[in-house]
CSV table of C-alpha atoms in Angstrom, one decimal:
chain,number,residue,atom,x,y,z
J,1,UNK,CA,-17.2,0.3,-7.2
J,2,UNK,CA,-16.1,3.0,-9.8
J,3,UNK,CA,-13.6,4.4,-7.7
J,4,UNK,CA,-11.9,1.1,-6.1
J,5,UNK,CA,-11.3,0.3,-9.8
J,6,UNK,CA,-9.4,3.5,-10.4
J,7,UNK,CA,-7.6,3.2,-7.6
J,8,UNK,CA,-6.4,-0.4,-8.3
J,9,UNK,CA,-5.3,0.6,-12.0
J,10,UNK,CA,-3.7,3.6,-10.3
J,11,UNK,CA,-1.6,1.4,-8.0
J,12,UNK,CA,-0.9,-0.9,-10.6
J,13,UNK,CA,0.5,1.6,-12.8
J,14,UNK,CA,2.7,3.4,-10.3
J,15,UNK,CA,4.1,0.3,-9.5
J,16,UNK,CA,4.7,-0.3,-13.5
J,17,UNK,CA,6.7,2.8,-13.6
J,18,UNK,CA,8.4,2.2,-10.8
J,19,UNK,CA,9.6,-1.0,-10.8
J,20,UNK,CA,10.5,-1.1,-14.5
J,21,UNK,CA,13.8,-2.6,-15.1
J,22,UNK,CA,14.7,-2.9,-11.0
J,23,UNK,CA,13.1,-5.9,-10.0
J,24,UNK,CA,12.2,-3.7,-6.6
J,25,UNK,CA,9.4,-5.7,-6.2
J,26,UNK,CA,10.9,-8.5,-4.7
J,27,UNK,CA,14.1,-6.9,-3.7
J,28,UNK,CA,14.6,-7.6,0.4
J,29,UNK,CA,16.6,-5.4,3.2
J,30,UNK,CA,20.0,-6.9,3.4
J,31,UNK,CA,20.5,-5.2,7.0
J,32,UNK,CA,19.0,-7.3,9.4
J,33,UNK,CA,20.4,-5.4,12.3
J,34,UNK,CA,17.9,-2.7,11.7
J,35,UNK,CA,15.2,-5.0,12.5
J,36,UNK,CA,16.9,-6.6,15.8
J,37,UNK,CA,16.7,-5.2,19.4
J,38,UNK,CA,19.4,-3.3,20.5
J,39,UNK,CA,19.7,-2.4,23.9
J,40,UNK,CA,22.4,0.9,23.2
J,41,UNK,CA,21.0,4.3,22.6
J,42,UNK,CA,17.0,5.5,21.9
J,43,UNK,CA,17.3,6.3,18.6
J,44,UNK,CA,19.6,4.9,16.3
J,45,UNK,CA,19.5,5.4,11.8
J,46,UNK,CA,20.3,3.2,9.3
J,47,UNK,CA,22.7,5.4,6.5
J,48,UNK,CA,22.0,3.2,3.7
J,49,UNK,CA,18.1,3.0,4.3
J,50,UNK,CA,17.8,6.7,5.4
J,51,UNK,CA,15.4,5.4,8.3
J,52,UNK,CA,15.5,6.1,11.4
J,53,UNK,CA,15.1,3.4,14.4
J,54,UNK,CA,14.0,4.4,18.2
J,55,UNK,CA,12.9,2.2,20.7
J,56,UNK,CA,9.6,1.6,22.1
J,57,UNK,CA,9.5,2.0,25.6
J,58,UNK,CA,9.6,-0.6,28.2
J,59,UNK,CA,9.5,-3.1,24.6
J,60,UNK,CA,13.2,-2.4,23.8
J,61,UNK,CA,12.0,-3.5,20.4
J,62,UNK,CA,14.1,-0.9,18.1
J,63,UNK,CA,11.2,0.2,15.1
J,64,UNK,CA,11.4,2.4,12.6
J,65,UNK,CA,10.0,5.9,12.8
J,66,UNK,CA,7.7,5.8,10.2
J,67,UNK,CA,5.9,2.5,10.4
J,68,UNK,CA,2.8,1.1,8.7
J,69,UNK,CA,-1.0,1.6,9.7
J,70,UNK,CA,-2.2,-1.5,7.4
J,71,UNK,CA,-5.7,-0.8,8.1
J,72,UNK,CA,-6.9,-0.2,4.4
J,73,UNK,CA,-4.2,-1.4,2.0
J,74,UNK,CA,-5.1,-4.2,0.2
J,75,UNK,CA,-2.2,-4.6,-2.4
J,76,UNK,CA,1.0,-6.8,-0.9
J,77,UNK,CA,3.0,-4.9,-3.1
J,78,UNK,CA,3.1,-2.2,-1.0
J,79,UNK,CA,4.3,-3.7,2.1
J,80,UNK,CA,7.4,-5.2,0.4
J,81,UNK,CA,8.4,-1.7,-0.8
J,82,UNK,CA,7.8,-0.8,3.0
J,83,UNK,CA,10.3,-3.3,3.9
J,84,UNK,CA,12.9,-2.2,1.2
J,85,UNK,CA,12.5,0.9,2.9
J,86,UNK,CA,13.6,0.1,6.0
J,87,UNK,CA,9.9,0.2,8.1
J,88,UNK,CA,10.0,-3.0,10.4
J,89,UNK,CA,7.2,-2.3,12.4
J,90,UNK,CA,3.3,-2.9,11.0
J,91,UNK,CA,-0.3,-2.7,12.9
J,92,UNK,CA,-3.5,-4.4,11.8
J,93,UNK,CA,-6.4,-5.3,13.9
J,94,UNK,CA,-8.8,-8.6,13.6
J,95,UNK,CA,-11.3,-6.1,12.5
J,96,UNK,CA,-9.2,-4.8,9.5
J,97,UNK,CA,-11.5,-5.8,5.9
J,98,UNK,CA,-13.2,-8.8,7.6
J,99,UNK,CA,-9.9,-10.6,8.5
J,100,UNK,CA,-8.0,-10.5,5.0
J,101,UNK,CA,-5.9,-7.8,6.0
J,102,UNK,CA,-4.2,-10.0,8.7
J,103,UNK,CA,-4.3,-12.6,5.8
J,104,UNK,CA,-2.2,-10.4,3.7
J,105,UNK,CA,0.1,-9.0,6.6
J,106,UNK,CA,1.1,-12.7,7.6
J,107,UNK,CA,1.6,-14.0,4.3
J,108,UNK,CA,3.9,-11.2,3.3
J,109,UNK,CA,6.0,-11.5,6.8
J,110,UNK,CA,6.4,-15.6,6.2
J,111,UNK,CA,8.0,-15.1,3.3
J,112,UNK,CA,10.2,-12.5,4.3
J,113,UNK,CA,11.0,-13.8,7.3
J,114,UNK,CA,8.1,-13.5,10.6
J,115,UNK,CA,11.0,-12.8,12.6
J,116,UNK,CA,12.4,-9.8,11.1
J,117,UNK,CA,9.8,-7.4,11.4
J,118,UNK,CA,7.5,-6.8,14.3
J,119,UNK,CA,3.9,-7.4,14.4
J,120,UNK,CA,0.7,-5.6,16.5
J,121,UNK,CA,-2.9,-6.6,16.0
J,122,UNK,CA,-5.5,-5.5,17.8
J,123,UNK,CA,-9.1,-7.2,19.2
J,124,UNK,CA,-12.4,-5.5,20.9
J,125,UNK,CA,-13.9,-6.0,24.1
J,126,UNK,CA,-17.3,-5.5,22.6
J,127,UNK,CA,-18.9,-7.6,25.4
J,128,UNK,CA,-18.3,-4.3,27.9
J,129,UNK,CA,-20.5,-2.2,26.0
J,130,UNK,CA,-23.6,-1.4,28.1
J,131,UNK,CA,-25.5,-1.7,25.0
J,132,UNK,CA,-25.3,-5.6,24.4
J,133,UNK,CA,-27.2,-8.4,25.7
J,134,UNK,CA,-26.0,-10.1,28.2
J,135,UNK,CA,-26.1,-13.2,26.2
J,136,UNK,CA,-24.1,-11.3,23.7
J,137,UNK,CA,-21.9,-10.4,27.0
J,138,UNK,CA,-21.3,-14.2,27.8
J,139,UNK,CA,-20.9,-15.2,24.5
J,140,UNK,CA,-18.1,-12.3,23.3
J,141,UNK,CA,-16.0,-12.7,26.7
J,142,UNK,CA,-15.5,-16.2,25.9
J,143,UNK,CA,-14.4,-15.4,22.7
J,144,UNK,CA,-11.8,-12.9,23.3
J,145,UNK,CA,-9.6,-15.9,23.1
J,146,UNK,CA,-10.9,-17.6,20.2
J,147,UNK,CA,-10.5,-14.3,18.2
J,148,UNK,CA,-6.4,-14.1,19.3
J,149,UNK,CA,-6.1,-17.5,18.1
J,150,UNK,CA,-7.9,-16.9,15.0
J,151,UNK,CA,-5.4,-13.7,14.4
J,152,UNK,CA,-2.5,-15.9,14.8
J,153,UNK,CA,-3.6,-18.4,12.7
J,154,UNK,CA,-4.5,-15.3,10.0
J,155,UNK,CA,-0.6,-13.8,10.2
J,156,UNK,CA,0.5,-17.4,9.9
J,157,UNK,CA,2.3,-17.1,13.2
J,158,UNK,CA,2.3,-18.5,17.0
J,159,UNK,CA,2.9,-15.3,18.0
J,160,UNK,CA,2.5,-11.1,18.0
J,161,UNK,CA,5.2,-8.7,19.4
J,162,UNK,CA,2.1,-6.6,20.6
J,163,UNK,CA,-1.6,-7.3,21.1
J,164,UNK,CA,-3.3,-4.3,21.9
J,165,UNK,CA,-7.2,-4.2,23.3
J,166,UNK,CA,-8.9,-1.7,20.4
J,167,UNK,CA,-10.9,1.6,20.5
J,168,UNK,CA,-11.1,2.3,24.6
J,169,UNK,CA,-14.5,3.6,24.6
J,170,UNK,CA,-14.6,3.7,28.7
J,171,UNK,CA,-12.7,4.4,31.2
J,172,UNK,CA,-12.8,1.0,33.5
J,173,UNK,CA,-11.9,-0.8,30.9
J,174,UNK,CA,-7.7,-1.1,31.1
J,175,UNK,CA,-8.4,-1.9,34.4
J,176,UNK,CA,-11.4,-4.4,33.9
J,177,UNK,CA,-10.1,-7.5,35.6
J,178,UNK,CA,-11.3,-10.0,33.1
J,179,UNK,CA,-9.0,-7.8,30.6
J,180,UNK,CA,-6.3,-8.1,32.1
J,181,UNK,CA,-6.2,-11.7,33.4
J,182,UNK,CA,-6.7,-12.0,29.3
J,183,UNK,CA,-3.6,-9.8,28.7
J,184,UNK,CA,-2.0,-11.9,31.7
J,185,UNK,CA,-2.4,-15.5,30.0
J,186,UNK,CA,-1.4,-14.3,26.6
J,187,UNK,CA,2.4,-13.0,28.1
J,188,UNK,CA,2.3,-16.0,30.2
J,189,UNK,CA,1.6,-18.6,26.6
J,190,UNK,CA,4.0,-16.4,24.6
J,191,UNK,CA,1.6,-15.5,22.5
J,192,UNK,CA,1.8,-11.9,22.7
J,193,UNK,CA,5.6,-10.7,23.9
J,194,UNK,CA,4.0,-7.3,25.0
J,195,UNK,CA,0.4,-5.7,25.5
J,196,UNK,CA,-1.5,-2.3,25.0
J,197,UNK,CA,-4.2,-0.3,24.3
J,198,UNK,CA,-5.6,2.0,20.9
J,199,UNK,CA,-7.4,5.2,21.6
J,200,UNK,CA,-9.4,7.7,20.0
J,201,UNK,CA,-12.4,8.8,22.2
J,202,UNK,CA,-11.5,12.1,23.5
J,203,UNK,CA,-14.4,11.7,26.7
J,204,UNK,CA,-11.6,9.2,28.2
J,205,UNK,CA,-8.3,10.0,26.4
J,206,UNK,CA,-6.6,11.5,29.4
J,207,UNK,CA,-8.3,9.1,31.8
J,208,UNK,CA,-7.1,5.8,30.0
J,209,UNK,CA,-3.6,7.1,29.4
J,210,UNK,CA,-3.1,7.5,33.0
J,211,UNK,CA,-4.3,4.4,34.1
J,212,UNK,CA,-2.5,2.7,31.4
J,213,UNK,CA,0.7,4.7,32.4
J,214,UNK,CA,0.2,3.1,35.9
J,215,UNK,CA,-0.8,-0.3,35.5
J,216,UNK,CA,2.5,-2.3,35.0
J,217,UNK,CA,1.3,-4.7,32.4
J,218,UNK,CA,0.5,-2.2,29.7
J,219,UNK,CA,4.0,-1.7,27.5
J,220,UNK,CA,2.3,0.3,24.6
J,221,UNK,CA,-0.3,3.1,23.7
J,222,UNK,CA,-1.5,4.0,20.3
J,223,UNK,CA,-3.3,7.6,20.6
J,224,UNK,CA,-4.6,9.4,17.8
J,225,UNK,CA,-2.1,12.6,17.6
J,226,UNK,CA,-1.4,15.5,15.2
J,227,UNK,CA,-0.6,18.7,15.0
J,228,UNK,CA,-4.2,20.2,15.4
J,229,UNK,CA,-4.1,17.6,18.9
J,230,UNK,CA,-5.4,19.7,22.0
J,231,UNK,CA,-2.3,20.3,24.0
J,232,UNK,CA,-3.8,18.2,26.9
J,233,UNK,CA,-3.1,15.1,24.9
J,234,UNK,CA,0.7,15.9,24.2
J,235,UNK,CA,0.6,16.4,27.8
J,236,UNK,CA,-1.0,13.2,28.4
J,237,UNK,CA,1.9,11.2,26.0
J,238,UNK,CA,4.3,12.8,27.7
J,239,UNK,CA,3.3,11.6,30.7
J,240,UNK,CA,3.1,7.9,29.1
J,241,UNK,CA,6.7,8.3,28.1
J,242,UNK,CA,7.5,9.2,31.0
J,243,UNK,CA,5.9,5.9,32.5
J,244,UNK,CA,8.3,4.3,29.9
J,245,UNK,CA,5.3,3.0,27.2
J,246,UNK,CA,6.2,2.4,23.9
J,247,UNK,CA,4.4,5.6,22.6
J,248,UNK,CA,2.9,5.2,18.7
J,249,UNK,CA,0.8,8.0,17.3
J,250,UNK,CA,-2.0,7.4,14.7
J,251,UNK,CA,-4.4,9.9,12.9
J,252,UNK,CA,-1.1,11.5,12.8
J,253,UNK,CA,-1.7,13.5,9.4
J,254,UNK,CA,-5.1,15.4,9.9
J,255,UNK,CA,-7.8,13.2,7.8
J,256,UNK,CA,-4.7,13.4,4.8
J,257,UNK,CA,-7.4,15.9,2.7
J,258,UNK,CA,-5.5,16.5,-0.3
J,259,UNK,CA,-6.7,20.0,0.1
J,260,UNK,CA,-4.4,23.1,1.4
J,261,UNK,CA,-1.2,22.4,-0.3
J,262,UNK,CA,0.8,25.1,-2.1
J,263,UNK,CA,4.2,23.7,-2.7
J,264,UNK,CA,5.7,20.8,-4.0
J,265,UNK,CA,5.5,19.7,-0.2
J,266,UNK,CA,2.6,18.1,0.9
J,267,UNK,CA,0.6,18.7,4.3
J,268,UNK,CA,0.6,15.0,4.8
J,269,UNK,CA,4.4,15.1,4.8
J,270,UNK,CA,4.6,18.6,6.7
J,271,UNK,CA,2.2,16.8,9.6
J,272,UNK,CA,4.4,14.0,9.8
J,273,UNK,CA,7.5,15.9,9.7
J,274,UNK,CA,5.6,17.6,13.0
J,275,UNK,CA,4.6,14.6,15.1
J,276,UNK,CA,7.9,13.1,14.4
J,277,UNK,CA,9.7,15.9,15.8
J,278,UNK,CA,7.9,15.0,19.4
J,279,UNK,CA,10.8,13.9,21.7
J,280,UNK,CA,7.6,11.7,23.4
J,281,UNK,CA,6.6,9.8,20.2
J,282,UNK,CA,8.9,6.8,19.7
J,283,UNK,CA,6.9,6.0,16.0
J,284,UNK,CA,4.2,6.8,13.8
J,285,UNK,CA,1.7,4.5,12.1
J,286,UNK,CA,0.3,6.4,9.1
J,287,UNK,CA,-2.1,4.6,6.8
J,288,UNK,CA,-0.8,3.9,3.4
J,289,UNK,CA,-2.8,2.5,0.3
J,290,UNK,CA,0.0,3.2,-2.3
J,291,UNK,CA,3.4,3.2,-2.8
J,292,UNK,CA,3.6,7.0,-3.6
J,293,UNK,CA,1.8,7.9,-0.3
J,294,UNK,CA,4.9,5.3,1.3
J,295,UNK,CA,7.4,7.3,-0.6
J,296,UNK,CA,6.3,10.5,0.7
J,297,UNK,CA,6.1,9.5,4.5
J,298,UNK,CA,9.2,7.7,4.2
J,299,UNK,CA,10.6,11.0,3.3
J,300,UNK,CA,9.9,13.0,6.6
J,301,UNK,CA,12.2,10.8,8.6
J,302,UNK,CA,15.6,12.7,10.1
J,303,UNK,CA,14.2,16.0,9.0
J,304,UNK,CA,12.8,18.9,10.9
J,305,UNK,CA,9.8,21.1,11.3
J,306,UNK,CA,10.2,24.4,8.7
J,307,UNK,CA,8.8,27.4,8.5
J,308,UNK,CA,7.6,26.7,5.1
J,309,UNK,CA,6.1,23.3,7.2
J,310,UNK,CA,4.1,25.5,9.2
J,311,UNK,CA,3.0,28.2,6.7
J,312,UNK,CA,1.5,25.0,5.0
J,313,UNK,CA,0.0,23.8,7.8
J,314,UNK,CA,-1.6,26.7,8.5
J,315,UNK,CA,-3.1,26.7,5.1
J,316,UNK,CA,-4.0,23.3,5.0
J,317,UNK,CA,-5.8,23.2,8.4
J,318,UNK,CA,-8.1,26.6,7.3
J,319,UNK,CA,-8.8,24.6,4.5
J,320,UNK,CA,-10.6,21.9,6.5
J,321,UNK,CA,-11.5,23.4,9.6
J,322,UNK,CA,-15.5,23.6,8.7
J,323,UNK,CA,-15.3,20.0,8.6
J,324,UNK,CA,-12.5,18.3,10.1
J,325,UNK,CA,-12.8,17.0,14.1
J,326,UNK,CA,-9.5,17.9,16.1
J,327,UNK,CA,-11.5,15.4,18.9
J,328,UNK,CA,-11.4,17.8,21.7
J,329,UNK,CA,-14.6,16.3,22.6
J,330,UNK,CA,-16.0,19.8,24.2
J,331,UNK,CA,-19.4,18.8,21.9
J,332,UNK,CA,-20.6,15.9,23.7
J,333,UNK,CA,-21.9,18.2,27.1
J,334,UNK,CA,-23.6,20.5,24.6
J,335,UNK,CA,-25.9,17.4,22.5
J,336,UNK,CA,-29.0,16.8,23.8
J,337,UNK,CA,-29.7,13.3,22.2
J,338,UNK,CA,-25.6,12.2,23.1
J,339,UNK,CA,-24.8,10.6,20.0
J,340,UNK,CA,-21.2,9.6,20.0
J,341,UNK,CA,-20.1,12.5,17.4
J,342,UNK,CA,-16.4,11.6,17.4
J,343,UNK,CA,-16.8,8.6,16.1
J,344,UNK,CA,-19.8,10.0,13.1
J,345,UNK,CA,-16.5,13.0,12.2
J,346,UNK,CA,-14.2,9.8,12.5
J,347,UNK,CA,-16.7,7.9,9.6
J,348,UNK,CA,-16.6,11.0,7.8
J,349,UNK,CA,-13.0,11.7,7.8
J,350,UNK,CA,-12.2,8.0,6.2
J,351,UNK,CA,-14.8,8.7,3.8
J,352,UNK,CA,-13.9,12.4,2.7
J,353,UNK,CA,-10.4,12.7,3.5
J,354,UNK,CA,-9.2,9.2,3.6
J,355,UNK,CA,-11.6,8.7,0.5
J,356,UNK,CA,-12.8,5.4,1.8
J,357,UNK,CA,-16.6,4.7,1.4
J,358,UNK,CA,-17.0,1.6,2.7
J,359,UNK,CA,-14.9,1.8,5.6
J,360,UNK,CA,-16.9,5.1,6.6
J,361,UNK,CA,-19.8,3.1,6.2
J,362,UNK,CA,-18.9,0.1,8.1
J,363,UNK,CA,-17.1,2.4,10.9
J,364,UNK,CA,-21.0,4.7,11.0
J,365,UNK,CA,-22.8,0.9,11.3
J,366,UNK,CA,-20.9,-0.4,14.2
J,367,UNK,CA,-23.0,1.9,16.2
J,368,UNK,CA,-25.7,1.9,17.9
J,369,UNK,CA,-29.3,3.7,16.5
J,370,UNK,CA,-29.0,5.7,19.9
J,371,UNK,CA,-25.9,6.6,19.4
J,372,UNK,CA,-25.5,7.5,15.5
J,373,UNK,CA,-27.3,10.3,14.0
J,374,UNK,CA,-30.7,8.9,13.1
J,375,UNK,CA,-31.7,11.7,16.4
J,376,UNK,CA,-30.3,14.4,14.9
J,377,UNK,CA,-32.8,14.2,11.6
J,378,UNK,CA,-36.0,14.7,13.3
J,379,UNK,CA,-34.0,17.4,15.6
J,380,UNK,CA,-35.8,20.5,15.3
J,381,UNK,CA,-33.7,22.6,18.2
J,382,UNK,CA,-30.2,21.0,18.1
J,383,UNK,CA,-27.9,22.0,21.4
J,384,UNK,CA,-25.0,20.8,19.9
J,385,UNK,CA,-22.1,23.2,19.7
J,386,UNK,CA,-18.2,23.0,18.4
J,387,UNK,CA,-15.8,25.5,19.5
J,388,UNK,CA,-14.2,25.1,16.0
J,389,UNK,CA,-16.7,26.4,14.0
J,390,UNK,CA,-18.0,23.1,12.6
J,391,UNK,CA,-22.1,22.8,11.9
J,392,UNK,CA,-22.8,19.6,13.7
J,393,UNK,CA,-25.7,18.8,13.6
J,394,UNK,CA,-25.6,19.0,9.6
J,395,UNK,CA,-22.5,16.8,9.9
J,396,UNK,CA,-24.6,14.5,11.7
J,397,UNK,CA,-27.3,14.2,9.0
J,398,UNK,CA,-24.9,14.2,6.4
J,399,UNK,CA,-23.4,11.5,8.1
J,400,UNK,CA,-26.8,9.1,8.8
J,401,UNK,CA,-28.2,10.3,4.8
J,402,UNK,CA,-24.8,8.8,3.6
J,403,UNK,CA,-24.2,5.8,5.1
J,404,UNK,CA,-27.2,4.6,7.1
């Protein structure tokens, strides 16, 4: 509880010195055209707003570059200084703090105006996990459609610009028929104007991606992607873009440790400045909790990839190496016990770098006992091995002592 209290007197007083004397707070972008569709050339940038606009894919929806993960922010605040800055283009998921962040998302876009920006939320389809009942299974299929309405009814809106199915944990599942006539019937109502898919399980990254690619109802992907990515995935994106989806990458700045910078330029900047430079990435959805960390990302748009970038990097990514995942996924054959070890790093990386407790926590809880690391603590001969150098087996335990 400690440090949520710093960080809200933190926010509160960057925004004190900020704002002073500017009334920025409640300022709103005069140039609505950045926030339309235009059907001329990919990529397009606003002069007075310094942001740049590309279009997503098959969409034709015109975002900005740098647009908004909402996942963890919790002050409104920052999402009107996002739209002073010229980002039109924000993702949240029913998931997102029990609801309340698609409470504050819709609130702020109804009174700026639902149909200037553009919207994505995201449900689960828990009910395909092997692991649940089949009660559980009847019971969550029917509710796939409760849960969209309940989203709409949380942004304050009849409808998203993109409703994306969350966290593809397998394979069949783009495919799954009851998914898609579900994808089908919200295009048909209106209620979503285009569909997709979120990714970060590397055991079915290149999988899902092709299927997606192929199947002619998906419009968007969001992929975790950064510059420590294996080059298969920028492979696989390419490929996407190819197919014409709206390409988004998250994850995009490395777990955003605030170890491993030696300039006045940041690493989170430096790895957005990278992904952005990706001909095959039409935006970028880093998470922001504060209107600095806004400012900076803002500030990689239009500009390219230095030396001095990649010299800081490369000292930033040595700095994290023994405990940062790149999710190659070349662990899971070597685990005796197959505990789902992306998803443990992925807990720990919102704890440690992201410096987010609770979302560690709740992200660890959602799974399983067979697939967490309670095995791993009476382990006495782990098998588990990562290419990278990382001890994971003492990850694991770390992880389950932490937040179990």
């Amino acid at each position: 509880m400690v440090a949520k209290e710093i960080d809200r007197r933190e926010f509160i007083a960057e925004v004190g010195i900020r704002l002073v004397g500017t009334g920025l707070l409640l300022n709103q972008l005069t140039a609505k055209a950045a926030f339309g569709e235009n059907k001329g050339s990919s990529t397009k940038k606003n002069r007075k707003l310094n942001m740049e606009y590309r279009t997503l894919g098959k969409t034709g929806l015109k975002v900005s570059a740098v647009s908004f993960g909402v996942m963890r922010l919790k002050e409104p605040a920052v999402l009107y200084k996002a739209l002073d800055l010229g980002i039109n283009f924000f993702d949240t998921a029913d998931s997102y703090q029990n609801g309340n962040n698609e409470r504050m998302l819709g609130k702020v876009a109804k009174e700026y105006g639902r149909k200037k920006i553009f919207i994505a939320t995201k449900v689960h389809p828990f009910y395909l996990q092997k692991e649940v009942s089949e009660e559980y299974r009847l019971l969550a299929k029917k509710a796939l459609d409760e849960k969209m309405e309940e989203s709409l009814k949380r942004l304050q809106t009849d409808y998203v610009d993109v409703l994306l199915m969350h966290n593809i944990m397998n394979k069949s599942w783009p495919l799954n028929q009851e998914i898609l006539a579900f994808l089908e019937n919200l295009k048909k109502k209106g209620k979503a104007r285009f569909v997709g898919v979120s990714l970060h399980d590397p055991r079915v990254y290149l999988d899902v991606i092709d299927q997606v690619s192929k199947a002619p109802i998906y419009d968007v992907l969001i992929a975790w992607f950064n510059f420590k990515s294996p080059s298969e995935h920028g492979e696989a994106l390419k490929k996407a873009k190819k197919a014409n989806l709206g390409v988004i990458a998250m994850k995009t700045q490395a777990g955003g440790y605030t170890k491993g910078s030696s300039t006045s330029l940041s690493p989170q900047q430096a790895a957005l400045k990278w992904v952005l430079e990706k001909d095959f990435v039409d935006c970028a959805i880093p998470g922001m909790v504060n209107i600095e960390q806004l400012i900076e990302n803002v500030g990689a748009v239009g500009k390219k990839v230095s030396w001095n970038d990649r010299k800081i990097l490369h000292t930033y990514f040595n700095s994290i190496k023994h405990h940062y995942c790149i999710m190659c996924g070349k662990c899971y054959s070597t685990c005796s016990n197959s505990i789902d070890i992306n998803t443990i790093n992925r807990a720990l990386m919102y704890c440690e770098g992201y410096r987010d407790f609770e979302w560690g926590r709740q992200t660890y809880r959602e799974l399983s006992s067979r697939m967490n690391g309670l095995s791993c603590m009476d382990c006495s001969s782990p098998t588990c091995h990562c290419v990278n150098g990382i001890k994971i087996a003492e990850r694991m335990k770390h992880a389950h002592t932490l937040f179990a």
